[in-house]
Short mmCIF file of C-alpha atoms and ligand atoms in Angstrom, two decimals:
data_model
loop_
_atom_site.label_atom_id
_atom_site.label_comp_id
_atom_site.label_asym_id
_atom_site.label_seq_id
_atom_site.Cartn_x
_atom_site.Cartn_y
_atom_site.Cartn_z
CA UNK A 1 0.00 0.00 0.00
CA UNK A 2 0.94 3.50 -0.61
CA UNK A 3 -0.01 7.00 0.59
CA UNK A 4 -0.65 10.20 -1.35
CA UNK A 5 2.14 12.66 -1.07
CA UNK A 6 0.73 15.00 1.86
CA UNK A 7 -0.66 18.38 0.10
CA UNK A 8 -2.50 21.25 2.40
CA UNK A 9 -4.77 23.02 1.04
CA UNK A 10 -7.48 26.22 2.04
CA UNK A 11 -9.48 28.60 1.08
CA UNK A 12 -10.54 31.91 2.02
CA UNK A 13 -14.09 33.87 0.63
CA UNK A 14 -13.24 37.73 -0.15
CA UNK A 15 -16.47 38.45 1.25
CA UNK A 16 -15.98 40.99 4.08
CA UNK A 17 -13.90 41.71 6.95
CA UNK A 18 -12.18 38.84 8.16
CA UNK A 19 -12.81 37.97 11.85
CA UNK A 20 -10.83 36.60 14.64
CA UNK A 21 -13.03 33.30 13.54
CA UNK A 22 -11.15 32.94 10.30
CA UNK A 23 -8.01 33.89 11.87
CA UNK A 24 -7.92 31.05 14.87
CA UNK A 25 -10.17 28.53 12.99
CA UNK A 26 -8.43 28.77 9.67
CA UNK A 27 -5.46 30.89 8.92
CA UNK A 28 -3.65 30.49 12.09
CA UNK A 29 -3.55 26.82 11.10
CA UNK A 30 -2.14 27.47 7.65
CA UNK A 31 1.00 29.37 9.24
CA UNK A 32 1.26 26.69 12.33
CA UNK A 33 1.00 23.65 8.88
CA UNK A 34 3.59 25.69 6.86
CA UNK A 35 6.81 23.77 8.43
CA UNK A 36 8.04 20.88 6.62
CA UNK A 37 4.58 20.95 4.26
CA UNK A 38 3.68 21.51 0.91
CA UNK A 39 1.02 24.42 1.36
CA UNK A 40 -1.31 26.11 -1.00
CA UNK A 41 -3.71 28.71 0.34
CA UNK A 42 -6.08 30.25 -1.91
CA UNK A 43 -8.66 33.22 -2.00
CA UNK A 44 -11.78 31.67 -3.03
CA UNK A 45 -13.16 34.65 -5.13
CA UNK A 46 -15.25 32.24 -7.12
CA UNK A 47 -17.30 31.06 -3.70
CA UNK A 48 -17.39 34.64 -3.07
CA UNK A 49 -20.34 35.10 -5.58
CA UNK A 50 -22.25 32.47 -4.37
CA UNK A 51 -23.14 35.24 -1.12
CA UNK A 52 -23.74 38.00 -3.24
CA UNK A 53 -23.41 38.36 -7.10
CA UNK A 54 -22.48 41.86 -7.28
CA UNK A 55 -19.02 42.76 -4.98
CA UNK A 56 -18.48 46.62 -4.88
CA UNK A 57 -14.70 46.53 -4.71
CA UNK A 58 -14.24 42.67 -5.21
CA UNK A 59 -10.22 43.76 -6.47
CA UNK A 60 -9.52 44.65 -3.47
CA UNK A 61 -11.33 42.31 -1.24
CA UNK A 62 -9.29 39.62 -2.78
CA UNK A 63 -5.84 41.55 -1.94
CA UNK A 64 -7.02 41.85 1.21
CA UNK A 65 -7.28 38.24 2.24
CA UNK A 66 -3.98 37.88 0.77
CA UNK A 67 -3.20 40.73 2.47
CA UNK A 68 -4.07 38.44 5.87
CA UNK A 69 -2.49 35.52 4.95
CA UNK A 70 1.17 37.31 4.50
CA UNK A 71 0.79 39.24 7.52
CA UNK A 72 0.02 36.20 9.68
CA UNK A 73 3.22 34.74 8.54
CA UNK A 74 2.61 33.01 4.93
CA UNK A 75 6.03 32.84 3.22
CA UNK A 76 4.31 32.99 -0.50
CA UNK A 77 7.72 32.12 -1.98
CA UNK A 78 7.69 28.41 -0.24
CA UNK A 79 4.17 28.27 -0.77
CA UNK A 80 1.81 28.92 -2.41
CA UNK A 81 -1.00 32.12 -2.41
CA UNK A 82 -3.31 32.97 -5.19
CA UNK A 83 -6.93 33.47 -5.83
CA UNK A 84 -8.90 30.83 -7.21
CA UNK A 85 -10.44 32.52 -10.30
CA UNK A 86 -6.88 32.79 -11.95
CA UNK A 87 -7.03 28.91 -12.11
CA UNK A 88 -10.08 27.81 -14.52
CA UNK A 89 -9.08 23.64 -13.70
CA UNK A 90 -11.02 24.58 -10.75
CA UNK A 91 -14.35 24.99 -12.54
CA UNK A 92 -13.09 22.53 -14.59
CA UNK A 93 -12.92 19.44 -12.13
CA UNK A 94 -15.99 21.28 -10.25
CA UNK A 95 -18.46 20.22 -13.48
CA UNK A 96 -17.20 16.75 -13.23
CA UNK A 97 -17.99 16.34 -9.35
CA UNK A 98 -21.05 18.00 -10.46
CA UNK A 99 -22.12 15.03 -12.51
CA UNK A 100 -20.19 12.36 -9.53
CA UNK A 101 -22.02 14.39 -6.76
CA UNK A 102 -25.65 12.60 -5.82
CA UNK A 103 -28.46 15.61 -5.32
CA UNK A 104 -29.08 13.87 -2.43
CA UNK A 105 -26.31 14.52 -0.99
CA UNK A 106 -25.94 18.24 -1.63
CA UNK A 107 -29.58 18.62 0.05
CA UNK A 108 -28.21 17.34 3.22
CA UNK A 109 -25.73 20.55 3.33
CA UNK A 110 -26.38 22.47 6.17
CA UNK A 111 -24.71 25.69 5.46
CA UNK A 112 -27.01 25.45 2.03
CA UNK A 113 -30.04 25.70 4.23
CA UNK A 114 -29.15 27.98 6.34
CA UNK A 115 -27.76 31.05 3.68
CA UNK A 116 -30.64 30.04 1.50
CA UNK A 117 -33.29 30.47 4.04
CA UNK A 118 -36.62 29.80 3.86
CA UNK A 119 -37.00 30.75 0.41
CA UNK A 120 -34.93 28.21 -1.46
CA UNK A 121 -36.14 28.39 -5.12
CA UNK A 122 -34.60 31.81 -4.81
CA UNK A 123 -31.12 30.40 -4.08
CA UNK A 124 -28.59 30.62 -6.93
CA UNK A 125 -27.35 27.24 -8.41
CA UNK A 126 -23.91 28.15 -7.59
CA UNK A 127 -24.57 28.32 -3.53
CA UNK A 128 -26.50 24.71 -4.24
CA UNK A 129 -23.35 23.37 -6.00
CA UNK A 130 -20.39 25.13 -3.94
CA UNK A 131 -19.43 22.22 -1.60
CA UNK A 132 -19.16 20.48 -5.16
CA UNK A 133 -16.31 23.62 -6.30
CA UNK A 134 -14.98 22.85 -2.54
CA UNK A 135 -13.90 19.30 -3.22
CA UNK A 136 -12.47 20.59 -6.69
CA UNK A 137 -10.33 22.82 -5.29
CA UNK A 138 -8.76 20.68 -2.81
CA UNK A 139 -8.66 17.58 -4.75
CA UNK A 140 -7.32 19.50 -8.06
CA UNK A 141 -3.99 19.40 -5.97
CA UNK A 142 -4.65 15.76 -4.67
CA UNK A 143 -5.14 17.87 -1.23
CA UNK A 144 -5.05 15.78 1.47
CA UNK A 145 -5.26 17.83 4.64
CA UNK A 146 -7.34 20.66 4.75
CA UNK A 147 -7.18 23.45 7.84
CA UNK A 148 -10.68 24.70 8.77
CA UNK A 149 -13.16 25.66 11.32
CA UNK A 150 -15.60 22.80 12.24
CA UNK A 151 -17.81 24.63 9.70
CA UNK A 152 -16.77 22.89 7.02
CA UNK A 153 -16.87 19.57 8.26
CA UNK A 154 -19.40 18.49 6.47
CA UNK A 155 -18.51 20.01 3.39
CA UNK A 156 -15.17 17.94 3.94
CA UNK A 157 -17.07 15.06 4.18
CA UNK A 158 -18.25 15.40 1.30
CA UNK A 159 -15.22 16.27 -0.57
CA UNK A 160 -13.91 12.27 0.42
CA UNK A 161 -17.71 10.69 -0.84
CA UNK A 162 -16.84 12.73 -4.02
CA UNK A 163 -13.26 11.47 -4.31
CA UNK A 164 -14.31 7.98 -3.43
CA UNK A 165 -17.16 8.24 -5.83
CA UNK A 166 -14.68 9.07 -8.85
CA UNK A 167 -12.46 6.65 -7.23
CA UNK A 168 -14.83 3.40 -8.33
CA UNK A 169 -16.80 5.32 -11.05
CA UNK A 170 -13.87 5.04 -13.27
CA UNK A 171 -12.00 2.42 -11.65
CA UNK A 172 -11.51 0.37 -14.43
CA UNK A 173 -9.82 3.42 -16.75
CA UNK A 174 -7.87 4.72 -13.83
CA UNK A 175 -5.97 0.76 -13.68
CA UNK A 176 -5.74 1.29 -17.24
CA UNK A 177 -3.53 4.25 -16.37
CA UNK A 178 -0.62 4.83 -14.63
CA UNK A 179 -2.26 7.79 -12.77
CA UNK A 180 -3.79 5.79 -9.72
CA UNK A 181 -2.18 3.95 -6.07
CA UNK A 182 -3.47 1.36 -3.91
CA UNK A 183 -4.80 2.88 -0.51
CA UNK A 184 -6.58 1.12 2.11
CA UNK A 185 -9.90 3.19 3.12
CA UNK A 186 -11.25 1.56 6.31
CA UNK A 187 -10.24 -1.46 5.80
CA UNK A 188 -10.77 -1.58 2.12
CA UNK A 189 -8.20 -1.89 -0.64
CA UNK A 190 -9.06 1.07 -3.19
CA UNK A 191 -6.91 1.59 -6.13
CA UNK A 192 -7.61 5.71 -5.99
CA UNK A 193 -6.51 8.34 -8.31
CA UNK A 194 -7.94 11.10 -5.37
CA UNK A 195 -7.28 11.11 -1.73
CA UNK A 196 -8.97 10.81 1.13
CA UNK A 197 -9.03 14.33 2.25
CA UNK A 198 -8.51 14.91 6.20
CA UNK A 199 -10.08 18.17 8.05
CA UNK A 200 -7.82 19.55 10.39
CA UNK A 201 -10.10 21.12 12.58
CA UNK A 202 -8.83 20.90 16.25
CA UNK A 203 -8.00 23.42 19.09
CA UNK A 204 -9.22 25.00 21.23
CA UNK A 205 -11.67 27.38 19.27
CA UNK A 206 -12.67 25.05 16.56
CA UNK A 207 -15.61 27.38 16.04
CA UNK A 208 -15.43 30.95 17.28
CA UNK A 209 -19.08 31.85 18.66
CA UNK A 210 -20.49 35.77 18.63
CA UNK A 211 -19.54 37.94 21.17
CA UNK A 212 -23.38 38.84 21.61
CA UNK A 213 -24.80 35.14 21.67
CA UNK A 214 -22.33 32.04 22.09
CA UNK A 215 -25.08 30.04 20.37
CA UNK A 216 -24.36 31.88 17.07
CA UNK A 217 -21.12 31.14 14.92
CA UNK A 218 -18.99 34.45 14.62
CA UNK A 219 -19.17 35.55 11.09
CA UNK A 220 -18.97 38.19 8.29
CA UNK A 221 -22.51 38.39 7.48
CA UNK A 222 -23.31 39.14 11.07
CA UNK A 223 -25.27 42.63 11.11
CA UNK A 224 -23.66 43.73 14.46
CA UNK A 225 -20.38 44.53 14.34
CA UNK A 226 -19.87 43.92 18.37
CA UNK A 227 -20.56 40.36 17.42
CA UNK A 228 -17.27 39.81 15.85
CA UNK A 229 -13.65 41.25 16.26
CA UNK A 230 -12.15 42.14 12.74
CA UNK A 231 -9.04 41.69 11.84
CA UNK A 232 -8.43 45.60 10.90
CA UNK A 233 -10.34 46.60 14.18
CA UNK A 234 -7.98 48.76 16.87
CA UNK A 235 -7.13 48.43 19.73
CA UNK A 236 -10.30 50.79 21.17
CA UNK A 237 -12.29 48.90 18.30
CA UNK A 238 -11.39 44.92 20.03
CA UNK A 239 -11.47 46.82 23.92
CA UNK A 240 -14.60 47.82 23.45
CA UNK A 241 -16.41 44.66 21.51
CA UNK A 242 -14.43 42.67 24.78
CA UNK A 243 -15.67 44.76 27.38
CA UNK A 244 -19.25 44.46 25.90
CA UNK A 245 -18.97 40.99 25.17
CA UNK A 246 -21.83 39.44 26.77
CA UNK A 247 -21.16 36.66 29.61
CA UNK A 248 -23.28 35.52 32.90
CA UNK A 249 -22.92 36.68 36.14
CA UNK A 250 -20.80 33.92 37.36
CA UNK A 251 -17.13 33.85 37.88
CA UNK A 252 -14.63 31.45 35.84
CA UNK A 253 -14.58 27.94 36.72
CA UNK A 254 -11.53 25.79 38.23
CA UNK A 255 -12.67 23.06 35.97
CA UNK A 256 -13.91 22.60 32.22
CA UNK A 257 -16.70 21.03 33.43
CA UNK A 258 -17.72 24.23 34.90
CA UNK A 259 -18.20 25.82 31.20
CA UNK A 260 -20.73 23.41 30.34
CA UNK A 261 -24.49 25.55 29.52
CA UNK A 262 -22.64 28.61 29.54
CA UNK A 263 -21.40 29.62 26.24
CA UNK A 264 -20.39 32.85 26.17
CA UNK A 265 -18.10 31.94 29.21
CA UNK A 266 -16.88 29.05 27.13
CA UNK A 267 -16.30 31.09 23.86
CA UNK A 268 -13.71 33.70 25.97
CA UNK A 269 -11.92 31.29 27.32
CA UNK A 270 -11.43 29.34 23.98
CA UNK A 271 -10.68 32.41 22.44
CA UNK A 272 -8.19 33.11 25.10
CA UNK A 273 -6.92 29.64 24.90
CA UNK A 274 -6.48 29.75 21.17
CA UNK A 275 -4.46 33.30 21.35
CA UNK A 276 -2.36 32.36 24.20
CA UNK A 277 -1.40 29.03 22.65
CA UNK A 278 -3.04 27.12 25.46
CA UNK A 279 -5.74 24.58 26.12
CA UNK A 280 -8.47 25.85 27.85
CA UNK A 281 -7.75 23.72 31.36
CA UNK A 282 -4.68 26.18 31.40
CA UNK A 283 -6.31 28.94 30.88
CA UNK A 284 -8.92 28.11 33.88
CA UNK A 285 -5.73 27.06 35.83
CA UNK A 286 -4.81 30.65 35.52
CA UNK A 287 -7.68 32.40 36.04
CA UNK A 288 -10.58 29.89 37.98
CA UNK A 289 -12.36 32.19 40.64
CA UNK A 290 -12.17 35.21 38.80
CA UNK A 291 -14.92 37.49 38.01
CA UNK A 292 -15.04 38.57 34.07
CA UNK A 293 -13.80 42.27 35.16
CA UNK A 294 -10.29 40.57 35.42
CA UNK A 295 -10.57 38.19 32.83
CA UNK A 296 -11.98 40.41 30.07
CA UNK A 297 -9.08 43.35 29.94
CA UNK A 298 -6.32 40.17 30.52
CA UNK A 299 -8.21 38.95 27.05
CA UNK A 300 -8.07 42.57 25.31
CA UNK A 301 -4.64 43.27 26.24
CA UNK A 302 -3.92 38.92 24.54
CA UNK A 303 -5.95 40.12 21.78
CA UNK A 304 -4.18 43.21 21.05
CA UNK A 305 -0.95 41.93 21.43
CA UNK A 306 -1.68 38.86 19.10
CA UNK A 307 -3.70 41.18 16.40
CA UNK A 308 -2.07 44.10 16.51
CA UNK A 309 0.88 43.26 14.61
CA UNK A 310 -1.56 41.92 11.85
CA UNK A 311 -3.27 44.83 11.31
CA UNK A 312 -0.55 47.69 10.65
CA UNK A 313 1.26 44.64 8.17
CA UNK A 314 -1.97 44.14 6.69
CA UNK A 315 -2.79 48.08 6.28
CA UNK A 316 0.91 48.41 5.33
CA UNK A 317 0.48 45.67 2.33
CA UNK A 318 -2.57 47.35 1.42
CA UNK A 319 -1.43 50.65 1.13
CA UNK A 320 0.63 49.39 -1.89
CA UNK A 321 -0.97 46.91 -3.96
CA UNK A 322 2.07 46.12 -6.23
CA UNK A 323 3.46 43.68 -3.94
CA UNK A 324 0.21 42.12 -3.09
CA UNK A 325 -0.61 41.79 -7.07
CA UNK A 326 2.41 40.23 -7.81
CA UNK A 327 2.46 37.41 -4.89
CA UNK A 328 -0.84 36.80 -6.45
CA UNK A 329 0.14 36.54 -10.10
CA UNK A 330 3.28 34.48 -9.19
CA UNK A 331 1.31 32.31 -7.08
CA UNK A 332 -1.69 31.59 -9.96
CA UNK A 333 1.07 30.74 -12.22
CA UNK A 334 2.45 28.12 -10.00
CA UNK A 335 -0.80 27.19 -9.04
CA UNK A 336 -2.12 26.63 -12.45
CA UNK A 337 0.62 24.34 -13.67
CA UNK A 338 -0.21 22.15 -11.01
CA UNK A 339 -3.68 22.25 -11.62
CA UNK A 340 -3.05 21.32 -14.96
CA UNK A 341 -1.18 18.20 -14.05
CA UNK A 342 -4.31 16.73 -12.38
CA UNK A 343 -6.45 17.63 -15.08
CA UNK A 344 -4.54 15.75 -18.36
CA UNK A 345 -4.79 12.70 -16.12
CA UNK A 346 -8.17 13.64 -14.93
CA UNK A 347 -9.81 14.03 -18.64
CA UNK A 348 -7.73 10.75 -19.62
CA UNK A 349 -9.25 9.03 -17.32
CA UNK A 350 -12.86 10.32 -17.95
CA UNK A 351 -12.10 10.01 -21.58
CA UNK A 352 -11.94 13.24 -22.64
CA UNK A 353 -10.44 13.99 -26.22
CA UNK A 354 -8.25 17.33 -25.96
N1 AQP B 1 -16.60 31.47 13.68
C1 AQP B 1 -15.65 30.73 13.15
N2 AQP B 1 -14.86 29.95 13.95
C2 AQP B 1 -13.86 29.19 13.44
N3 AQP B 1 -13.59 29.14 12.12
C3 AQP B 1 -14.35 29.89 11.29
N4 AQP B 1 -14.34 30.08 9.97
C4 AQP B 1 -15.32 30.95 9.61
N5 AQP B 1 -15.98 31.35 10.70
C5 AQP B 1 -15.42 30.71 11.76
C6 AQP B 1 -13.38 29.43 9.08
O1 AQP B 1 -12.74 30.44 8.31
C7 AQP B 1 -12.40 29.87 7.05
C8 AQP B 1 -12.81 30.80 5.97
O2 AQP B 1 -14.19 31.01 6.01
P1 AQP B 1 -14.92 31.59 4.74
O3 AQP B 1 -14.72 33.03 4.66
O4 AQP B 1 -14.50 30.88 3.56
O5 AQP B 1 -16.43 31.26 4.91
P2 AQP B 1 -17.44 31.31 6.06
O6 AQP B 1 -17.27 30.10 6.92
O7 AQP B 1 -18.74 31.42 5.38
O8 AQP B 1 -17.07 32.61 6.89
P3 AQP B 1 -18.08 33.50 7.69
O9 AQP B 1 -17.34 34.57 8.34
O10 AQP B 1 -18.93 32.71 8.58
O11 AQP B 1 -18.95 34.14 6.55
P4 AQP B 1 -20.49 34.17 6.41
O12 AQP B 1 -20.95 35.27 7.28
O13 AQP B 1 -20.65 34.49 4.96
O14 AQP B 1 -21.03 32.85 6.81
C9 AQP B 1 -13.06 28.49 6.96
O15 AQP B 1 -12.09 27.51 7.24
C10 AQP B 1 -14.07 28.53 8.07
O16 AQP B 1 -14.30 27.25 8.62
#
């Protein structure tokens, strides 16, 4: 048996301000994965439209996640950064998976159901088919480990009932090529020309809540801004959204246990967890007994020391687009030739004359 060589791959929608949520669930992750791995992080400008068709300044909502990602520490020179629109294998692979992809399985998606709302015949194709465009864009670099928020588990999921799907659709022309390796999935041989992709989805904030219910997922698309710390907020902006944060009137607990039915208490401390580079037990270690007037400026003062640095890179790097622009071209290039790679094999083995 053999193994796929180990690829990383993410994305990143150009649809608003990025929050602290795509920053500890996702692109902290992709600097922490960049040692001794083969990384590829994209902006997923093509996703973007499926949340709204027309983007006022989509140019420069695109430079700004790359923007993120090279401020956080993304060497684009070992790996690679582009957006996903400068590689058209993308939409490419994405119509095959469209026709290996079972409706029944996309109207299981979650996060389908809950941006199309109640009225679904008024949802766009493209939001319908986007875990679909997902799997292609991981699996048109043979991804195999993907960094994200527990969000996109299911999508992930997905993504490896896709692969498999292709897998033992064309099982027969893959052995007729030389394209394909024997892996063991469960405990079944499969002779696969795409990997099983793996989510990497651990730590301790796995999914960031709002700062004004810790029911709700922290998000773009949030109308209150208190809900969410941006990545470009300041340091009054992130003291302020703390301070207001809303919690119980109970102190910290000594013990995790102690955060269970409480979830605002339980999204701080993650959050502080995730910042500090600690696991929540160490956190409560620290501070157990305390009322939230200590806790909360000891979390804006983590915050702004973590973030802080991020922004002025990030508003440096966008005061100059140049250097931005080019990371991006050089990184569709690279990105492209790979893509390419997958896809000669990809139409050989669907039969595709070209
Ligand atoms: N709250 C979150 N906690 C942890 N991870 C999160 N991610 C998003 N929100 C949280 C992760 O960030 C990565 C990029 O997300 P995206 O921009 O591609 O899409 P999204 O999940 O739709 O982001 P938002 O902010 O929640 O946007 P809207 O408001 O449009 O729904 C992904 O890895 C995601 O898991």
């Amino acid at each position: 048996m053999s193994e796929f060589k180990k690829v990383v791959f993410s994305g990143v929608q150009p649809t608003g301000n990025l929050h602290l949520g795509n920053y500890l669930g996702a692109i902290r992750k992709f600097v922490a994965l960049q040692e001794g791995n083969d990384c590829i992080y994209c902006v997923v400008d093509m996703h973007a439209l499926t949340a709204q068709l027309v983007h006022e300044d989509m140019p420069n909502q695109i430079r700004s996640i790359a923007a993120a990602f090279i401020a956080s520490g993304i060497d684009p020179e070992k790996h690679i950064v582009f957006n996903q629109s400068a590689v058209p294998q993308h939409a490419e692979l994405a119509w095959i998976f469209n026709c290996v992809a079972r409706i029944g399985w996309m109207n299981r998606m979650t996060q389908f159901k809950d941006k199309a709302g109640k009225d679904r015949e008024q949802a766009s194709l493209g939001l319908y088919a986007y875990p679909s465009l997902m799997a292609a864009d991981i699996l048109v670099y043979r991804g195999t480990h993907v960094p994200v928020g527990d969000d996109q588990k299911q999508h992930l999921e997905l993504a490896r009932d896709i692969a498999m799907k292709f897998n033992l659709d064309y099982a027969e022309h893959i052995r007729k090529t030389d394209y394909g390796i024997d892996i063991t999935v469960g405990n079944e041989p499969v002779h696969a020309y795409f990997p099983m992709v793996e989510p990497l989805i651990d730590g301790p904030a796995p999914r960031v809540m709002s700062l004004r219910d810790g029911t709700k997922k922290m998000s773009k698309s949030d109308p209150s801004d208190l809900s969410r710390i941006n990545l470009m907020d300041d340091e009054e902006a992130i003291s302020k959204k703390i301070r207001k944060a809303k919690t119980d009137p109970e102190g910290l607990p000594s013990e995790i246990d102690g955060l269970k039915g409480r979830p605002e208490a339980d999204n701080l401390v993650g959050i502080y967890a995730a910042l500090a580079d600690r696991s929540k037990a160490e956190v409560l270690a620290e501070f157990g007994g305390q009322q939230f007037s200590v806790f909360k400026p000891a979390l804006v003062d983590l915050a702004v020391n973590v973030l802080s640095p991020i922004t002025s890179e990030m508003r440096r790097l966008m005061s100059d687009t140049s250097h931005i622009d080019a990371i991006l071209r050089n990184g569709g290039e690279r990105a492209r030739a790979r893509a390419e790679v997958t896809m000669k094999e990809v139409r050989d083995i669907v039969g595709f004359l070209y």
